[in-house]
C-alpha cells in the first residue's frame, strides 16, 4: 500500500481555495491530475493496480485518542501544517522494491513553477498483512 499524505493547506491549495505565491491555477491542478491519472493507468496496464482512493479534506476528519483509558474525540480541522493521510494506492507487484519504485515515481508529480513545499515530500510504502505470519518482524 502506498500511503499519500497532505495537510489542510495542501487540500485548500489544490481546491483553489488559497491565494498568494502558493496558489495553484486551474491549469496547474489539471496538470497534476493528468499526471496522477497516467500514473494510475500505467499501473492498470501493467496489471499491478489493485485499488486507489482519495480521502476527503482533513477538516472532515476525527481523531480518536485514548486518555486515561477513555476515548477522546477531536474533530478537525487540524493545524493547517499537520499532515494526515490524504489517500492510498494498493498495488500487487513482484516485490517490495518494485512497490517502492512505483511510489518513487510520485516524486515527479508536477507543481507550479517556483512552488515551494511547506514540508518535505514523502509517501509511505507498507506491505498489507495477509495473515498472522505476516505480523512477524
CSV table of C-alpha atoms in Angstrom, one decimal, residues 8 22 26 30 33 39-40 42 54 58 60-62 81 86 92-93 96 98 106 118-120 123 130 133 135:
chain,number,residue,atom,x,y,z
A,8,UNK,CA,-5.5,21.0,5.1
A,22,UNK,CA,1.4,29.0,-3.1
A,26,UNK,CA,-6.8,25.5,-12.5
A,30,UNK,CA,-5.3,19.9,-14.2
A,33,UNK,CA,-4.5,15.4,-12.1
A,39,UNK,CA,0.4,7.0,-13.0
A,40,UNK,CA,-2.8,5.0,-12.1
A,42,UNK,CA,0.2,2.7,-16.1
A,54,UNK,CA,-8.5,9.7,-2.1
A,58,UNK,CA,-8.7,16.9,6.7
A,60,UNK,CA,-13.7,16.3,7.9
A,61,UNK,CA,-11.5,14.0,9.9
A,62,UNK,CA,-12.0,13.0,13.5
A,81,UNK,CA,0.5,22.3,8.6
A,86,UNK,CA,-4.8,12.0,2.0
A,92,UNK,CA,0.2,-6.1,-6.3
A,93,UNK,CA,3.7,-6.5,-7.7
A,96,UNK,CA,8.6,-4.6,-2.0
A,98,UNK,CA,9.1,-2.7,-7.1
A,106,UNK,CA,5.3,10.3,-7.5
A,118,UNK,CA,5.8,23.7,3.1
A,119,UNK,CA,7.2,20.4,4.2
A,120,UNK,CA,9.4,17.6,2.9
A,123,UNK,CA,4.9,8.8,0.9
A,130,UNK,CA,-2.2,-11.3,4.8
A,133,UNK,CA,2.6,-15.0,9.7
A,135,UNK,CA,2.9,-9.9,11.5
